[in-house]
Amino acid sequence: MKKVLYLILLLTNISIAQNKQYNLDPNGKNSNFHYLIKTYPNNAMEFRVKKDSGTVYQITAPLYETIKSNYDTISKILPQNKKLKVKDSTIFFIQYFYKNDRTFFNEKNQIEVNNSYFSNFIKEQKSIVERKYKNSKVIYMFENGIDISNYKKIDNFFVDENNYFRTNYFKKSILCGSFLIIKPNGQSLIRNGEYRLDQMAEHLNSKIWELFFESNSINNSEEEHKTE
């Protein structure tokens, strides 16, 4: 009996260790998750999976980033994956999902069948944005390694197979994903963390957009970011 109890306790401790969560402030100090969210409203929550299968959450990512995109490259890459019709004046709205984000995916990085967020909510968001901005395309982009086979028939679901967007735009894993607007002139705005696509679209208001780009100090390549 003692051996059985010992085995149960051992397996329980292993399970707890494998799912350990570390919550760190920008300086690497342990803290409370909800305290970090409230204390650093201008930061987003970055995460990474440790070798012990625990997850480190650290509120170090910028809330906003600006970047200069190569629009010609983007407009050629996206239609390669699916039959996506784009024009030279198309504005791209991209919502990016990161591997190992348990907000959306299970431990196998799969989208569960009948997930209401993917089945209903983001479809409604796409409809709202594309109806309001006639020259726009909404794209849901998934980091390579995420299994979207349960939703493969949805036309605007893309896997970042060659890691182009992960390498050039979304360099850190952000809890709840990231949002990106790419305009035909190359000006691009990233918003990290929990948000909604229709809220992101409001940044196209000229008064809001100019707050990010009026200085004309935006980077000249996709290799560098400017954080806000």
PDB file of C-alpha atoms in Angstrom:
ATOM      1  CA  MET A   1       0.000   0.000   0.000  1.00  0.00           C
ATOM      2  CA  LYS A   2       2.835   2.369   0.879  1.00  0.00           C
ATOM      3  CA  LYS A   3       4.483   1.648  -2.467  1.00  0.00           C
ATOM      4  CA  VAL A   4       1.257   2.463  -4.315  1.00  0.00           C
ATOM      5  CA  LEU A   5       0.819   5.714  -2.352  1.00  0.00           C
ATOM      6  CA  TYR A   6       4.434   6.669  -3.052  1.00  0.00           C
ATOM      7  CA  LEU A   7       3.922   6.023  -6.764  1.00  0.00           C
ATOM      8  CA  ILE A   8       0.760   8.170  -6.821  1.00  0.00           C
ATOM      9  CA  LEU A   9       2.539  11.029  -5.045  1.00  0.00           C
ATOM     10  CA  LEU A  10       5.506  10.738  -7.395  1.00  0.00           C
ATOM     11  CA  LEU A  11       3.327  10.856 -10.505  1.00  0.00           C
ATOM     12  CA  THR A  12       1.347  13.786  -9.074  1.00  0.00           C
ATOM     13  CA  ASN A  13       4.514  15.771  -8.396  1.00  0.00           C
ATOM     14  CA  ILE A  14       5.810  15.046 -11.892  1.00  0.00           C
ATOM     15  CA  SER A  15       2.520  16.201 -13.403  1.00  0.00           C
ATOM     16  CA  ILE A  16       2.581  19.433 -11.383  1.00  0.00           C
ATOM     17  CA  ALA A  17       6.204  20.088 -12.339  1.00  0.00           C
ATOM     18  CA  GLN A  18       5.449  19.531 -16.016  1.00  0.00           C
ATOM     19  CA  ASN A  19       2.718  22.152 -15.944  1.00  0.00           C
ATOM     20  CA  LYS A  20       4.456  24.717 -13.778  1.00  0.00           C
ATOM     21  CA  GLN A  21       3.769  28.344 -14.622  1.00  0.00           C
ATOM     22  CA  TYR A  22       6.277  31.136 -14.082  1.00  0.00           C
ATOM     23  CA  ASN A  23       5.003  34.732 -14.040  1.00  0.00           C
ATOM     24  CA  LEU A  24       7.755  37.334 -14.381  1.00  0.00           C
ATOM     25  CA  ASP A  25       7.853  41.119 -14.451  1.00  0.00           C
ATOM     26  CA  PRO A  26      10.083  42.950 -16.993  1.00  0.00           C
ATOM     27  CA  ASN A  27      13.074  42.529 -14.653  1.00  0.00           C
ATOM     28  CA  GLY A  28      12.604  38.774 -14.308  1.00  0.00           C
ATOM     29  CA  LYS A  29      11.120  38.894 -10.807  1.00  0.00           C
ATOM     30  CA  ASN A  30       8.369  36.424  -9.891  1.00  0.00           C
ATOM     31  CA  SER A  31       4.956  38.014  -9.579  1.00  0.00           C
ATOM     32  CA  ASN A  32       1.211  37.457  -9.808  1.00  0.00           C
ATOM     33  CA  PHE A  33      -0.140  37.061 -13.340  1.00  0.00           C
ATOM     34  CA  HIS A  34      -3.143  39.377 -12.921  1.00  0.00           C
ATOM     35  CA  TYR A  35      -1.010  41.943 -11.082  1.00  0.00           C
ATOM     36  CA  LEU A  36       1.345  42.079 -14.071  1.00  0.00           C
ATOM     37  CA  ILE A  37      -1.512  42.662 -16.512  1.00  0.00           C
ATOM     38  CA  LYS A  38      -2.834  45.578 -14.442  1.00  0.00           C
ATOM     39  CA  THR A  39       0.558  47.089 -13.629  1.00  0.00           C
ATOM     40  CA  TYR A  40       1.988  47.093 -17.158  1.00  0.00           C
ATOM     41  CA  PRO A  41      -0.922  48.063 -19.457  1.00  0.00           C
ATOM     42  CA  ASN A  42       1.467  49.246 -22.188  1.00  0.00           C
ATOM     43  CA  ASN A  43       3.188  45.868 -22.444  1.00  0.00           C
ATOM     44  CA  ALA A  44       2.023  42.531 -23.829  1.00  0.00           C
ATOM     45  CA  MET A  45       2.600  39.102 -22.285  1.00  0.00           C
ATOM     46  CA  GLU A  46       5.358  37.104 -23.942  1.00  0.00           C
ATOM     47  CA  PHE A  47       5.556  33.363 -23.265  1.00  0.00           C
ATOM     48  CA  ARG A  48       7.989  30.514 -23.793  1.00  0.00           C
ATOM     49  CA  VAL A  49       7.928  26.810 -22.955  1.00  0.00           C
ATOM     50  CA  LYS A  50      10.760  25.515 -20.749  1.00  0.00           C
ATOM     51  CA  LYS A  51      12.482  22.146 -20.980  1.00  0.00           C
ATOM     52  CA  ASP A  52      10.519  20.941 -17.927  1.00  0.00           C
ATOM     53  CA  SER A  53       7.309  21.645 -19.921  1.00  0.00           C
ATOM     54  CA  GLY A  54       6.541  24.598 -17.696  1.00  0.00           C
ATOM     55  CA  THR A  55       5.559  27.909 -19.272  1.00  0.00           C
ATOM     56  CA  VAL A  56       7.230  31.241 -18.580  1.00  0.00           C
ATOM     57  CA  TYR A  57       5.036  34.323 -18.926  1.00  0.00           C
ATOM     58  CA  GLN A  58       6.891  37.627 -18.918  1.00  0.00           C
ATOM     59  CA  ILE A  59       5.323  41.012 -19.568  1.00  0.00           C
ATOM     60  CA  THR A  60       8.156  42.364 -21.713  1.00  0.00           C
ATOM     61  CA  ALA A  61       6.709  42.559 -25.228  1.00  0.00           C
ATOM     62  CA  PRO A  62       5.735  45.976 -26.617  1.00  0.00           C
ATOM     63  CA  LEU A  63       2.038  46.623 -27.061  1.00  0.00           C
ATOM     64  CA  TYR A  64       2.604  48.263 -30.464  1.00  0.00           C
ATOM     65  CA  GLU A  65       5.261  47.950 -33.148  1.00  0.00           C
ATOM     66  CA  THR A  66       5.664  49.715 -36.485  1.00  0.00           C
ATOM     67  CA  ILE A  67       7.462  48.301 -39.483  1.00  0.00           C
ATOM     68  CA  LYS A  68       8.045  49.063 -43.158  1.00  0.00           C
ATOM     69  CA  SER A  69       6.793  46.147 -45.262  1.00  0.00           C
ATOM     70  CA  ASN A  70       7.694  45.095 -48.761  1.00  0.00           C
ATOM     71  CA  TYR A  71       4.124  45.187 -50.038  1.00  0.00           C
ATOM     72  CA  ASP A  72       4.963  43.503 -53.348  1.00  0.00           C
ATOM     73  CA  THR A  73       6.430  40.529 -51.482  1.00  0.00           C
ATOM     74  CA  ILE A  74       3.411  40.237 -49.196  1.00  0.00           C
ATOM     75  CA  SER A  75       0.910  40.425 -52.055  1.00  0.00           C
ATOM     76  CA  LYS A  76       2.755  37.586 -53.804  1.00  0.00           C
ATOM     77  CA  ILE A  77       3.298  35.322 -50.788  1.00  0.00           C
ATOM     78  CA  LEU A  78      -0.294  35.177 -49.580  1.00  0.00           C
ATOM     79  CA  PRO A  79      -1.995  34.089 -52.833  1.00  0.00           C
ATOM     80  CA  GLN A  80       0.544  31.270 -53.190  1.00  0.00           C
ATOM     81  CA  ASN A  81      -1.155  29.365 -50.394  1.00  0.00           C
ATOM     82  CA  LYS A  82      -4.763  29.739 -51.534  1.00  0.00           C
ATOM     83  CA  LYS A  83      -6.755  31.451 -54.242  1.00  0.00           C
ATOM     84  CA  LEU A  84      -6.757  34.856 -52.619  1.00  0.00           C
ATOM     85  CA  LYS A  85      -7.597  37.691 -54.977  1.00  0.00           C
ATOM     86  CA  VAL A  86      -5.744  40.879 -54.117  1.00  0.00           C
ATOM     87  CA  LYS A  87      -5.349  44.267 -55.756  1.00  0.00           C
ATOM     88  CA  ASP A  88      -2.521  46.773 -55.614  1.00  0.00           C
ATOM     89  CA  SER A  89      -4.617  48.796 -53.189  1.00  0.00           C
ATOM     90  CA  THR A  90      -5.614  45.946 -50.844  1.00  0.00           C
ATOM     91  CA  ILE A  91      -5.202  46.563 -47.106  1.00  0.00           C
ATOM     92  CA  PHE A  92      -4.269  43.372 -45.251  1.00  0.00           C
ATOM     93  CA  PHE A  93      -5.580  42.608 -41.774  1.00  0.00           C
ATOM     94  CA  ILE A  94      -3.701  39.666 -40.275  1.00  0.00           C
ATOM     95  CA  GLN A  95      -4.403  38.004 -36.950  1.00  0.00           C
ATOM     96  CA  TYR A  96      -1.481  35.764 -35.975  1.00  0.00           C
ATOM     97  CA  PHE A  97      -1.723  32.750 -33.662  1.00  0.00           C
ATOM     98  CA  TYR A  98       1.310  31.294 -31.882  1.00  0.00           C
ATOM     99  CA  LYS A  99       2.136  27.661 -31.235  1.00  0.00           C
ATOM    100  CA  ASN A 100       1.713  26.468 -27.617  1.00  0.00           C
ATOM    101  CA  ASP A 101      -0.773  29.228 -26.795  1.00  0.00           C
ATOM    102  CA  ARG A 102      -3.248  27.346 -24.605  1.00  0.00           C
ATOM    103  CA  THR A 103      -5.715  30.204 -25.021  1.00  0.00           C
ATOM    104  CA  PHE A 104      -6.625  28.671 -28.372  1.00  0.00           C
ATOM    105  CA  PHE A 105      -4.997  25.248 -28.778  1.00  0.00           C
ATOM    106  CA  ASN A 106      -4.721  21.958 -26.914  1.00  0.00           C
ATOM    107  CA  GLU A 107      -1.441  20.314 -25.894  1.00  0.00           C
ATOM    108  CA  LYS A 108      -1.041  18.911 -29.412  1.00  0.00           C
ATOM    109  CA  ASN A 109      -1.429  22.397 -30.900  1.00  0.00           C
ATOM    110  CA  GLN A 110      -4.743  21.480 -32.467  1.00  0.00           C
ATOM    111  CA  ILE A 111      -7.904  23.534 -32.773  1.00  0.00           C
ATOM    112  CA  GLU A 112     -10.662  21.528 -31.162  1.00  0.00           C
ATOM    113  CA  VAL A 113     -13.722  20.723 -33.257  1.00  0.00           C
ATOM    114  CA  ASN A 114     -16.632  23.110 -32.646  1.00  0.00           C
ATOM    115  CA  ASN A 115     -14.425  25.729 -31.016  1.00  0.00           C
ATOM    116  CA  SER A 116     -16.849  28.673 -30.924  1.00  0.00           C
ATOM    117  CA  TYR A 117     -14.074  31.252 -31.279  1.00  0.00           C
ATOM    118  CA  PHE A 118     -12.980  29.824 -34.634  1.00  0.00           C
ATOM    119  CA  SER A 119     -16.397  28.594 -35.737  1.00  0.00           C
ATOM    120  CA  ASN A 120     -18.320  31.785 -35.089  1.00  0.00           C
ATOM    121  CA  PHE A 121     -16.605  34.789 -33.528  1.00  0.00           C
ATOM    122  CA  ILE A 122     -13.751  35.412 -35.962  1.00  0.00           C
ATOM    123  CA  LYS A 123     -16.038  34.778 -38.924  1.00  0.00           C
ATOM    124  CA  GLU A 124     -18.232  37.599 -37.671  1.00  0.00           C
ATOM    125  CA  GLN A 125     -15.174  39.795 -37.173  1.00  0.00           C
ATOM    126  CA  LYS A 126     -14.037  39.168 -40.741  1.00  0.00           C
ATOM    127  CA  SER A 127     -17.459  40.098 -42.065  1.00  0.00           C
ATOM    128  CA  ILE A 128     -17.586  43.316 -40.030  1.00  0.00           C
ATOM    129  CA  VAL A 129     -14.136  44.515 -41.112  1.00  0.00           C
ATOM    130  CA  GLU A 130     -14.345  43.610 -44.797  1.00  0.00           C
ATOM    131  CA  ARG A 131     -17.794  45.151 -45.063  1.00  0.00           C
ATOM    132  CA  LYS A 132     -16.608  48.437 -43.557  1.00  0.00           C
ATOM    133  CA  TYR A 133     -13.293  48.546 -45.434  1.00  0.00           C
ATOM    134  CA  LYS A 134     -14.186  47.508 -48.979  1.00  0.00           C
ATOM    135  CA  ASN A 135     -10.590  47.249 -50.155  1.00  0.00           C
ATOM    136  CA  SER A 136      -9.445  44.942 -47.366  1.00  0.00           C
ATOM    137  CA  LYS A 137      -8.625  41.267 -46.869  1.00  0.00           C
ATOM    138  CA  VAL A 138      -8.785  39.562 -43.482  1.00  0.00           C
ATOM    139  CA  ILE A 139      -6.366  36.676 -42.971  1.00  0.00           C
ATOM    140  CA  TYR A 140      -5.954  34.366 -39.995  1.00  0.00           C
ATOM    141  CA  MET A 141      -2.352  33.185 -39.883  1.00  0.00           C
ATOM    142  CA  PHE A 142      -1.145  30.235 -37.790  1.00  0.00           C
ATOM    143  CA  GLU A 143       2.445  29.565 -36.820  1.00  0.00           C
ATOM    144  CA  ASN A 144       3.947  26.537 -38.516  1.00  0.00           C
ATOM    145  CA  GLY A 145       3.282  23.499 -36.315  1.00  0.00           C
ATOM    146  CA  ILE A 146      -0.335  24.340 -35.474  1.00  0.00           C
ATOM    147  CA  ASP A 147      -2.827  21.776 -36.765  1.00  0.00           C
ATOM    148  CA  ILE A 148      -5.785  23.486 -38.463  1.00  0.00           C
ATOM    149  CA  SER A 149      -7.022  20.351 -40.230  1.00  0.00           C
ATOM    150  CA  ASN A 150     -10.413  20.630 -38.517  1.00  0.00           C
ATOM    151  CA  TYR A 151     -10.857  24.011 -40.222  1.00  0.00           C
ATOM    152  CA  LYS A 152      -8.938  23.500 -43.470  1.00  0.00           C
ATOM    153  CA  LYS A 153     -11.963  24.384 -45.604  1.00  0.00           C
ATOM    154  CA  ILE A 154     -11.994  27.986 -44.377  1.00  0.00           C
ATOM    155  CA  ASP A 155     -10.476  30.081 -47.172  1.00  0.00           C
ATOM    156  CA  ASN A 156      -8.819  32.751 -45.058  1.00  0.00           C
ATOM    157  CA  PHE A 157      -6.968  30.349 -42.717  1.00  0.00           C
ATOM    158  CA  PHE A 158      -3.258  30.146 -43.560  1.00  0.00           C
ATOM    159  CA  VAL A 159      -0.342  28.283 -42.003  1.00  0.00           C
ATOM    160  CA  ASP A 160       2.905  30.259 -41.948  1.00  0.00           C
ATOM    161  CA  GLU A 161       4.650  27.296 -43.571  1.00  0.00           C
ATOM    162  CA  ASN A 162       7.948  28.969 -44.439  1.00  0.00           C
ATOM    163  CA  ASN A 163       7.942  31.069 -41.229  1.00  0.00           C
ATOM    164  CA  TYR A 164       8.070  34.283 -43.254  1.00  0.00           C
ATOM    165  CA  PHE A 165       5.739  36.177 -40.928  1.00  0.00           C
ATOM    166  CA  ARG A 166       7.200  34.612 -37.780  1.00  0.00           C
ATOM    167  CA  THR A 167      10.688  35.687 -38.846  1.00  0.00           C
ATOM    168  CA  ASN A 168       9.924  39.181 -40.108  1.00  0.00           C
ATOM    169  CA  TYR A 169       6.979  40.346 -38.009  1.00  0.00           C
ATOM    170  CA  PHE A 170       6.078  38.156 -35.044  1.00  0.00           C
ATOM    171  CA  LYS A 171       9.443  37.415 -33.475  1.00  0.00           C
ATOM    172  CA  LYS A 172       8.182  36.735 -29.948  1.00  0.00           C
ATOM    173  CA  SER A 173       5.408  34.366 -28.873  1.00  0.00           C
ATOM    174  CA  ILE A 174       2.625  36.547 -27.487  1.00  0.00           C
ATOM    175  CA  LEU A 175      -0.204  35.281 -25.317  1.00  0.00           C
ATOM    176  CA  CYS A 176      -3.545  35.675 -27.143  1.00  0.00           C
ATOM    177  CA  GLY A 177      -1.782  36.390 -30.443  1.00  0.00           C
ATOM    178  CA  SER A 178      -0.968  39.511 -32.449  1.00  0.00           C
ATOM    179  CA  PHE A 179      -2.691  41.735 -35.014  1.00  0.00           C
ATOM    180  CA  LEU A 180      -1.149  43.336 -38.084  1.00  0.00           C
ATOM    181  CA  ILE A 181      -2.321  45.930 -40.608  1.00  0.00           C
ATOM    182  CA  ILE A 182      -0.335  46.287 -43.843  1.00  0.00           C
ATOM    183  CA  LYS A 183      -1.146  49.232 -46.105  1.00  0.00           C
ATOM    184  CA  PRO A 184      -0.198  49.421 -49.809  1.00  0.00           C
ATOM    185  CA  ASN A 185       2.452  52.070 -49.065  1.00  0.00           C
ATOM    186  CA  GLY A 186       4.220  49.560 -46.817  1.00  0.00           C
ATOM    187  CA  GLN A 187       3.308  51.186 -43.513  1.00  0.00           C
ATOM    188  CA  SER A 188       2.495  48.379 -41.098  1.00  0.00           C
ATOM    189  CA  LEU A 189       1.226  48.376 -37.529  1.00  0.00           C
ATOM    190  CA  ILE A 190       1.381  45.471 -35.068  1.00  0.00           C
ATOM    191  CA  ARG A 191      -0.706  45.261 -31.918  1.00  0.00           C
ATOM    192  CA  ASN A 192       0.263  42.471 -29.502  1.00  0.00           C
ATOM    193  CA  GLY A 193      -1.916  40.636 -26.996  1.00  0.00           C
ATOM    194  CA  GLU A 194      -5.620  40.159 -26.361  1.00  0.00           C
ATOM    195  CA  TYR A 195      -7.654  42.313 -28.739  1.00  0.00           C
ATOM    196  CA  ARG A 196     -10.314  42.192 -31.447  1.00  0.00           C
ATOM    197  CA  LEU A 197     -10.012  42.611 -35.180  1.00  0.00           C
ATOM    198  CA  ASP A 198     -12.704  45.283 -35.397  1.00  0.00           C
ATOM    199  CA  GLN A 199     -10.875  47.264 -32.702  1.00  0.00           C
ATOM    200  CA  MET A 200      -7.632  46.920 -34.642  1.00  0.00           C
ATOM    201  CA  ALA A 201      -9.332  48.212 -37.779  1.00  0.00           C
ATOM    202  CA  GLU A 202     -10.160  51.467 -35.989  1.00  0.00           C
ATOM    203  CA  HIS A 203      -6.456  52.338 -36.147  1.00  0.00           C
ATOM    204  CA  LEU A 204      -6.973  53.157 -39.830  1.00  0.00           C
ATOM    205  CA  ASN A 205      -8.646  56.362 -38.721  1.00  0.00           C
ATOM    206  CA  SER A 206      -6.209  58.956 -40.072  1.00  0.00           C
ATOM    207  CA  LYS A 207      -5.859  60.754 -36.728  1.00  0.00           C
ATOM    208  CA  ILE A 208      -4.925  57.510 -34.973  1.00  0.00           C
ATOM    209  CA  TRP A 209      -2.696  56.206 -37.768  1.00  0.00           C
ATOM    210  CA  GLU A 210      -0.700  59.428 -37.921  1.00  0.00           C
ATOM    211  CA  LEU A 211       0.155  59.112 -34.238  1.00  0.00           C
ATOM    212  CA  PHE A 212       2.279  56.103 -35.161  1.00  0.00           C
ATOM    213  CA  PHE A 213       3.675  57.246 -38.499  1.00  0.00           C
ATOM    214  CA  GLU A 214       3.767  61.060 -38.509  1.00  0.00           C
ATOM    215  CA  SER A 215       7.471  61.209 -37.629  1.00  0.00           C
ATOM    216  CA  ASN A 216       8.372  59.256 -40.787  1.00  0.00           C
ATOM    217  CA  SER A 217      10.939  57.427 -38.670  1.00  0.00           C
ATOM    218  CA  ILE A 218       9.535  54.044 -39.611  1.00  0.00           C
ATOM    219  CA  ASN A 219      12.135  51.395 -40.399  1.00  0.00           C
ATOM    220  CA  ASN A 220      13.126  50.756 -43.988  1.00  0.00           C
ATOM    221  CA  SER A 221      13.103  46.967 -43.888  1.00  0.00           C
ATOM    222  CA  GLU A 222      11.270  44.017 -42.400  1.00  0.00           C
ATOM    223  CA  GLU A 223      14.324  43.120 -40.348  1.00  0.00           C
ATOM    224  CA  GLU A 224      13.882  45.930 -37.817  1.00  0.00           C
ATOM    225  CA  HIS A 225      10.973  47.055 -35.700  1.00  0.00           C
ATOM    226  CA  LYS A 226      10.080  50.251 -33.957  1.00  0.00           C
ATOM    227  CA  THR A 227       8.259  49.686 -30.670  1.00  0.00           C
ATOM    228  CA  GLU A 228       5.721  51.975 -29.072  1.00  0.00           C
TER     229      GLU A 228
END
